[in-house]
Steps between C-alpha positions, in 0.01 A plus 500: 500500500595310814266422782494698819730380772314447826730582790382252758788575729592137571746445213793486741679793333741680729416867556749709296519778765570753227511519122145532369388499863582872519249566223245295694584707809438824309162371382411399855608846623259672258212258570539539877491877459181493294329250731556683829513863387212504253218477760646806674564686173137461394391681818626824344191501275248448784399867531420520129296178522306635799414814304417305182270233647376678813622235744681516834861434590413164654350394163817585310714330766345169393694527171834446673351243737360286218824533306705380799251223570539372143879530522510281810184290470565364152818330620369141466372574149845630404662187643273275293567697180876507556515126570294435187637747243823643645598846620568680173159456326312569825688827551447619144125433521498674838663807347222516240235475773664774709517737203152413376345577839643852512405572137143383561484709819568815297157451338315429827162664567454395865708409803392135458677495163816623674472221757475237227762642265774617737421291805425164339659496151812707571538336843487154342752603235746628761455179701579291192827693474606534862496137612664342190779759510588391855490135394745564214727701729513202734599269213777724364668581834615274781820623664419864422126465560481723813667784310276441198188511718617822662567668166169385354309620806657845458282542191202582725630826654673605178178461299300678771734800482456508120134406444344735757650821352431367150135447589470857624651634176270285286194609696594865463564482124262232371243443772419167658387338173817593313709404801342154517557452127870590526550284810343212308763543231775506763374171645567332164862493618390203711488298177860596425602395852318172450696438180820519707396197706678241289453150645807306604576198280656183632834392340501206259528162673808299400525211742302182445376501858340843457347394169340200670360730766344715229319200355318441829159674511503809719208573733270777378580836655239640737339828397472608865702306754323498837765273651687814606266511800670183626812708554481653850735777393259609227201495737686712755607746231145530361346571841769755587469673161122530536535665842777728372298630204221609736720782626787535251321728250312713756764769583568604136124543452444721805830684553411785262160552664670485840737780397211710370313462827805632682461824299751450217444606140398252230830518309700471821293202610535325163877539526497234773415228247781624276746466790367154581530387137851643459628310805320188381688508166836449672380280786383211280823432303709551814292245689535263204878523522493432876265204455740348245791475744607142576437518873169689461330310218436175693330715766307720259172420678626662818624805309147530359361476854737776610385719210136456604579578866689808382202609290245437776709677761530799266119514480468484878751780554357702210160505667649745751596755231355844566677722243637495146869428582402192698292378204803547273710284734218245504491486118878450482497200734178367353655519152799296617288232670240496222776449242648213701163326516442553127841359409471190721138385483526303175864399555396321820211327321737382225739363760220312679324325210770487230480566126275210405209594728547877503252564218220339702616631838506867402151479353356353820684752719376794293144370527522500880660845496222633278249443780727682745549792256123548475459488878807694624472860370116514515514366856749769593269758342210376712718530810587857401133590454422362844793647696577815296865445593780385266705372792280191537524427127880488513494303825274237346717473188816466708355230722386295199842513332687417823261210563572358154875519568462315830288229336759447224804503728367296793327236285816451293705454816253250642388298198761543226840337522780580259569197284829441317455555132514190284771505231400553143471196265841567337656521845331173596649331189847627589460372854392158370801481268742591774343244732540219246860604436571490871345155527722371218809652658415346835429165337840475325716494818271237651547276195876539526491401864286194420741391227795534734328291764406227250857480369627411848253216542512350148865567427589131449216437256598805294865381489398154373278655235781729386743202462241304297441787263876550453548129402211520254655807340830314450328206326314737268823674406673164414211393273506832320875469428458150348220618271710793380791263407273273297344788321840631394591176314439468125183323404490262195181508298353194323634613158858506634535876522637632821374832636529698819211470749413869460463476120283189520239682704 
């Protein structure tokens, strides 16, 4: 059996932009759906857990909070494991952890057991799948990467539309213990998605120059590269993303409660999330296509800033909603803007740091976002308890998202300058060859001109030399003719026999 191939990402292999990359995209689509939709799908079982363990709603809400904190906060750990072992083995182990946590939770006897099993173990397993899948997607796609990111991000709303009704059916038929057991089996599909993440192999080296380069010792790869903080673009992105996350997830959490407070039925209020998710499904791939256009892609950061301003403005306007139709309009526009942000957030990060440092960069960004995720929704809940008015919650969320957009856009305009991209190594070799050819071609006419000039000055000397060589040639020809005549005569041997010169040899 062969050894495992560690996909370090710096092998210099060109992204295929297709082929097996579509299988990698499908795996990333499924993993993204599980990672983002599973915390919301588990909330279906909260009422049964409250009745079983005699706890409050705030106690059960910690399950989703811990799960999200593990999904974001374990980013640096995922980066270290990926840089050490590669994406495929990390994802397959993560799938086992995610499944094991749900299976163990089905045998829980207290809410603390649920925290540890679902929140910590399953959350860690999903984190070990989510981040490596994005890293592999970045390695398999380059020209089509914006579209690939948009399609992969669409897995979140699709999975949410599927897992939430499935959870309700499982709870009704099998109870929360049976439902957790079945969901644990479903999460084993993460292992299958991890198996799809085949590492890219570099082609065999044929030239002697490349073979000599291979003999040189390579520096040891860093498990977590903190040099990304030297890049001002990365620092600006990290600060803006942290501010954005403070308010980005607040409206989906409170919109259903807002509709109920306005006097709408539970089923009618829950329909708002369905509308939001349905719009989100189409918004993400569409935004990926737009971001991949030639004149848009170099300015993808500003498109991301526009998406955040669009999202924040939607929150500000939605705070004025006073009836159900206005909330429906809010969910439509929020779904569009939310999908744009989801499709662009990791595409922009990939464009800023590049493939080689992306595995470390995404882990550090997710760690910073984890802090914001734990502060944002609970802070909005505290504001709601104090004011008893949902308008201020949506106003706060909108201001935070708009502020993050302004930070990203203005700082990029002030501190980041667009640099011309350096040509690839093969292109550099072709340029060097053409330059040497041009030098040779330019050198030849100059030599001709020098020879012509020298002939005018030393014409007499060359004429004398030519006459001397011609006289020498004549003398050589005369000597050769005499020797041929003597050789043709008959030669008499000592014994008196005469023979021809050829036969005596």
